[in-house]
Short mmCIF file of C-alpha atoms and ligand atoms in Angstrom, two decimals:
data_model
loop_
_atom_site.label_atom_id
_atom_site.label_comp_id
_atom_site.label_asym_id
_atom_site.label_seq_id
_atom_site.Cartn_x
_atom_site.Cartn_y
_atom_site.Cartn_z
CA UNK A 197 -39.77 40.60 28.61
CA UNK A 198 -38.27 38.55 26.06
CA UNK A 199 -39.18 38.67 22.23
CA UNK A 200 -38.26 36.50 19.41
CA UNK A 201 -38.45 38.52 16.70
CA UNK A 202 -38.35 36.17 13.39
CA UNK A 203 -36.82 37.64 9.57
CA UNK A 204 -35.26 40.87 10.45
CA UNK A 205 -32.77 39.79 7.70
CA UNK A 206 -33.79 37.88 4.93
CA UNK A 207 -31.39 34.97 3.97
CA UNK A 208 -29.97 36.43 0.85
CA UNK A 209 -29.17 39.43 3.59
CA UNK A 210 -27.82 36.72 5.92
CA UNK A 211 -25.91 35.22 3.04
CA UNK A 212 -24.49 38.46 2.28
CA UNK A 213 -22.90 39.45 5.78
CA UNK A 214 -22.02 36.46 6.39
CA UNK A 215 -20.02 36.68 2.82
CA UNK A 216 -18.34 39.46 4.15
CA UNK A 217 -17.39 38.94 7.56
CA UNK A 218 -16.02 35.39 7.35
CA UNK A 219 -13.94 37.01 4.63
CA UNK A 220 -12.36 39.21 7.73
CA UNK A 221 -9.91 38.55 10.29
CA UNK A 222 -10.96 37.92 13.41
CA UNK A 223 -9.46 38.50 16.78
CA UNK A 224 -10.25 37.00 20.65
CA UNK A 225 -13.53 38.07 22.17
CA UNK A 226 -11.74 39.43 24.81
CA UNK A 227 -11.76 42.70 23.63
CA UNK A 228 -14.60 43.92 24.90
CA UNK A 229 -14.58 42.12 27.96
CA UNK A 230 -15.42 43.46 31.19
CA UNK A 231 -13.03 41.75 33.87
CA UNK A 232 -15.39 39.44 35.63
CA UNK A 233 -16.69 38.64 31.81
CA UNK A 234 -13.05 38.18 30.32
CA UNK A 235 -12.79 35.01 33.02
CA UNK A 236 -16.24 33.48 31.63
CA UNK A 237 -15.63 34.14 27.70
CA UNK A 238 -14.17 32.29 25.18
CA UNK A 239 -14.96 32.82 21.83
CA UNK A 240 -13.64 35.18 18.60
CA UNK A 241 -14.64 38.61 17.36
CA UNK A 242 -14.41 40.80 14.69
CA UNK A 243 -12.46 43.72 15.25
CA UNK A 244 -15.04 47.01 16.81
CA UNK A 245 -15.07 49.27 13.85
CA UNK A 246 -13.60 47.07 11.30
CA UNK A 247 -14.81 47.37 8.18
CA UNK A 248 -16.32 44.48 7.95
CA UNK A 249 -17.88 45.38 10.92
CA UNK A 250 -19.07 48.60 9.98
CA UNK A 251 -20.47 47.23 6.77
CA UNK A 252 -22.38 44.37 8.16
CA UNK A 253 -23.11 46.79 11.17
CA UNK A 254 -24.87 49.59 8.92
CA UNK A 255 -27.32 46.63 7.28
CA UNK A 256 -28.33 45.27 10.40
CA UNK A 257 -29.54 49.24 11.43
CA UNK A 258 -31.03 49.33 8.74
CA UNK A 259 -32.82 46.32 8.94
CA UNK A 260 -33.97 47.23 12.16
CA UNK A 261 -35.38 50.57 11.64
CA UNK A 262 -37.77 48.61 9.35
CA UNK A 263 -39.13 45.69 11.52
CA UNK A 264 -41.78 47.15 13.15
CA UNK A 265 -42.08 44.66 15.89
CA UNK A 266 -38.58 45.77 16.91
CA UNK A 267 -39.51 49.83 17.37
CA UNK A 268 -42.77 48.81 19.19
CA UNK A 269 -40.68 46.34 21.48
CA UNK A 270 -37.86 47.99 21.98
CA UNK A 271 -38.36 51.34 21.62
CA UNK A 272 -34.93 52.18 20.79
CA UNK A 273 -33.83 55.38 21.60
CA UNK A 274 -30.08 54.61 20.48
CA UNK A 275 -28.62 51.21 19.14
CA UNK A 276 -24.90 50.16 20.04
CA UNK A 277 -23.35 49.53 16.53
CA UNK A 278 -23.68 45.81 16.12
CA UNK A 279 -20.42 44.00 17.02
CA UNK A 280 -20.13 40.00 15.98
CA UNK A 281 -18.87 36.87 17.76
CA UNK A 282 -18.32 33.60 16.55
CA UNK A 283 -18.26 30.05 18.97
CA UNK A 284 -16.41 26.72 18.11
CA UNK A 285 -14.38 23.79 19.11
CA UNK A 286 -15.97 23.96 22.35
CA UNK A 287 -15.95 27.67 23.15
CA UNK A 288 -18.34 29.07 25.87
CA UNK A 289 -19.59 32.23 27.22
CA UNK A 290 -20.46 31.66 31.09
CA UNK A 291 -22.91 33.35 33.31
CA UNK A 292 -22.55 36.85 32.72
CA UNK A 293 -25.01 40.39 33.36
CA UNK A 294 -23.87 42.74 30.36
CA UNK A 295 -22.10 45.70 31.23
CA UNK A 296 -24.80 48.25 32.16
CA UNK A 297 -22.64 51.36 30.18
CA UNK A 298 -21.67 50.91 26.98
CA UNK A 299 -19.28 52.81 24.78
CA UNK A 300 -18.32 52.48 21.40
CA UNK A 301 -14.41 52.09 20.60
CA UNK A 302 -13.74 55.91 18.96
CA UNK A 303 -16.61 57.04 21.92
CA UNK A 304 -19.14 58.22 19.51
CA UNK A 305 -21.98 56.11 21.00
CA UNK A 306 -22.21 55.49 24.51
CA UNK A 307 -25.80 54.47 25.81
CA UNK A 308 -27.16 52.82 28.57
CA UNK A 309 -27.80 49.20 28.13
CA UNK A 310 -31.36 48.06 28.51
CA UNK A 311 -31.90 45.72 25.88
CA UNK A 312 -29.73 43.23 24.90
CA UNK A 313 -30.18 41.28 21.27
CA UNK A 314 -28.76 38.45 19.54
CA UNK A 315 -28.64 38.18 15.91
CA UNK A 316 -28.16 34.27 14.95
CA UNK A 317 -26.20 34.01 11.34
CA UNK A 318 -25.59 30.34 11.47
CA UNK A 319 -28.60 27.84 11.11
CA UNK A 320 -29.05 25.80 13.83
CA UNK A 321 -28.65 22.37 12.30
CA UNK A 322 -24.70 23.36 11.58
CA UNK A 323 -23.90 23.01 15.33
CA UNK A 324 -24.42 21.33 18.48
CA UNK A 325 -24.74 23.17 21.60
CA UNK A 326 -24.14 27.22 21.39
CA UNK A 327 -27.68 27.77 23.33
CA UNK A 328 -28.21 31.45 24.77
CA UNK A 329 -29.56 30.49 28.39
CA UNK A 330 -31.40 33.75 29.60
CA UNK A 331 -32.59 33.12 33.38
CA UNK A 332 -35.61 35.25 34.59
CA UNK A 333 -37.76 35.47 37.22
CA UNK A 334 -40.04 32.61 35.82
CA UNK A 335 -36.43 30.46 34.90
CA UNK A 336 -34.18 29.80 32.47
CA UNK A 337 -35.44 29.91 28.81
CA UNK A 338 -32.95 28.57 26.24
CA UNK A 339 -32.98 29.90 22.69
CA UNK A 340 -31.20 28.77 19.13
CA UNK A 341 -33.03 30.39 16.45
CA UNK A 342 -32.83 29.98 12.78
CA UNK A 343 -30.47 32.49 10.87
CA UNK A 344 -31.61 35.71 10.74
CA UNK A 345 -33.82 35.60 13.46
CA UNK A 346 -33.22 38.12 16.95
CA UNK A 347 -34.07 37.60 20.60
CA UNK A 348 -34.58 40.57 22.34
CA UNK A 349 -34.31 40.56 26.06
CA UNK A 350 -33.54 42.62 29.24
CA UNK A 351 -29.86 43.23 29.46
CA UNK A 352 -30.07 43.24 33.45
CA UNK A 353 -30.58 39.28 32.86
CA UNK A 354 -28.20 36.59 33.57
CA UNK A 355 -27.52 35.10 30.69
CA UNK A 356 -24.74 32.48 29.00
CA UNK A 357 -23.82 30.71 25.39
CA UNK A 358 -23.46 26.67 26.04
CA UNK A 359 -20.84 25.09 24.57
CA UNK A 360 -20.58 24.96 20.93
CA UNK A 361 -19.40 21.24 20.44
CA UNK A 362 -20.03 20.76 16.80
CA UNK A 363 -19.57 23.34 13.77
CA UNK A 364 -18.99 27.11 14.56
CA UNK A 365 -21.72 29.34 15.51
CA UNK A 366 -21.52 32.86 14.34
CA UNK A 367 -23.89 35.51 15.46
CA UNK A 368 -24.11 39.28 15.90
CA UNK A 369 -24.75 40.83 19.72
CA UNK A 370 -25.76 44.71 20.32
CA UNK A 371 -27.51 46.72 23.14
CA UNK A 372 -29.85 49.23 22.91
CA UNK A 373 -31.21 52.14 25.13
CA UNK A 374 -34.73 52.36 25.23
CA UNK A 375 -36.69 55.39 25.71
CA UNK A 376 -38.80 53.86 28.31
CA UNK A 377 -35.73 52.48 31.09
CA UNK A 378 -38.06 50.18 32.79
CA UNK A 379 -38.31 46.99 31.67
CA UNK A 380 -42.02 46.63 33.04
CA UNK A 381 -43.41 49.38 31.41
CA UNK A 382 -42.19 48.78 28.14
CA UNK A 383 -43.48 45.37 28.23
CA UNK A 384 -46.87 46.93 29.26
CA UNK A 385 -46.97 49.87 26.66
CA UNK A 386 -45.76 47.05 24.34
CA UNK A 387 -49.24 44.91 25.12
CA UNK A 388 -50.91 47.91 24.64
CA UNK A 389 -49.56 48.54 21.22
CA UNK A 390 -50.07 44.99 19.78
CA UNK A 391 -53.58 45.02 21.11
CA UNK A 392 -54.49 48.55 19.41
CA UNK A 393 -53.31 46.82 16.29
CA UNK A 394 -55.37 43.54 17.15
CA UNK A 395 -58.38 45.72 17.63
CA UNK A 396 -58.32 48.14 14.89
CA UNK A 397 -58.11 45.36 12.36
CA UNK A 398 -61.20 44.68 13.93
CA UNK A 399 -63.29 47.80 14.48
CA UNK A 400 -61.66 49.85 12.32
CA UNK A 401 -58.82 52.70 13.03
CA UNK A 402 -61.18 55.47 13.40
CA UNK A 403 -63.35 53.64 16.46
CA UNK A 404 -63.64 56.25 19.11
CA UNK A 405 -63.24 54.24 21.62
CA UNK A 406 -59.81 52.92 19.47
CA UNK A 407 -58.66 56.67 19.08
CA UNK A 408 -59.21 57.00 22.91
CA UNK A 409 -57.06 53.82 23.59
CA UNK A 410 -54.56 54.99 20.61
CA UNK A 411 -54.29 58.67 22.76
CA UNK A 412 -53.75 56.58 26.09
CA UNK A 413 -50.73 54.88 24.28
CA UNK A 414 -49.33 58.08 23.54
CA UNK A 415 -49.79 59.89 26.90
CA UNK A 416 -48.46 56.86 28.70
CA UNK A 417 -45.22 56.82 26.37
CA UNK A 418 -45.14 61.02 26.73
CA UNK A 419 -45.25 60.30 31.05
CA UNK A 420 -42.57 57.45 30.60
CA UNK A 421 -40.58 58.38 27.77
CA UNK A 422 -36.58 59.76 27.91
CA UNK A 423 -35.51 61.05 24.33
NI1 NI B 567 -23.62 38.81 27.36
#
């Protein structure tokens, strides 16, 4: 499942990391590179556990842990501290799958990655090009979003960033290990959830047949559930 998720961070928020990474030196995206991924990536990023990073990092989390359409999707169970990448002059990312273990620089954090998210930092009207293409079963869905904004979606995906052919397109990337593995059943416990919420703005939240469905939700997610 895919999910645009719109205003995690408001603009002043936007304004304000952006403030204080651009102020930060920057190094090649390489970095973090896998091998096969090193051969399809060409962009910049700021230093893993800069503090820049760190800073900018910390206020994403936190922005998270407050949108709930993010904990219902996502489920997180652990989020990768939020690295940041920045496309221009033509720089690409080709087809790539994301490393399925990830582990932070000092080894703190390492998770398993089942969701992978974009952050976009840059509006879209200062550059051309810089799509995400995200292929799927039902094909390739392309997505520039406005600053502030996050696309959420399965990190076994193939996936690339077009080239950025006008302007410079800075973003923030992360994975995250859900408690529910399985990208199927998080998308159906997910459908589940909204509807509850759908449905007890319309019957009320103490509906028996709402606390029934509400007790479902939570027996399904106590079956599935790793924590
Ligand atoms: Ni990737």
């Amino acid at each position: 499942m895919m999910l645009h998720i719109p205003e995690v961070l408001t603009k002043a928020q936007v304004a304000e990391l952006r403030q204080a990474i651009d102020a930060a030196p920057w190094v090649d995206g390489n970095a973090t590179s896998g091998t096969q991924s090193a051969l399809a990536k060409r962009n910049a990023q700021l230093p893993e556990g800069s503090q820049a990073a760190q800073f900018a990092g910390e206020k994403i989390l936190d922005a998270l842990s407050r949108s709930p359409l993010f904990v219902t999707a996502a489920l997180p169970q652990t989020v990768f501290p939020p690295l940041f990448n920045r496309y221009g002059g033509g720089q690409t990312f080709a087809t790539h799958v994301d490393n399925s273990i990830r582990q932070s620089r000092d080894g703190a954090v390492r998770i398993r990655s089942d969701l992978s998210a974009t952050l976009f930092l840059t509006e879209p009207e200062d550059y051309d090009g810089g799509e995400l293409l995200v292929e799927d079963t039902y094909g390739v869905h392309e997505v520039k979003l406005p600053a502030g904004d996050l696309i959420l979606y399965p990190a076994s995906s193939l996936h690339q960033v077009t080239p950025v052919t006008r302007g410079a397109r800075t973003s923030s990337f992360f994975w995250i290990q859900s408690m529910i593995r399985d990208d199927a059943r998080r998308a159906l416990l997910f459908q589940m959830d909204i509807a509850i919420q759908q449905l007890s703005l319309k019957v009320g939240a103490g509906a028996p047949e709402l606390v029934s469905l509400t007790g479902t939700y939570h027996n399904l997610l106590r079956m599935w559930a790793e924590v």
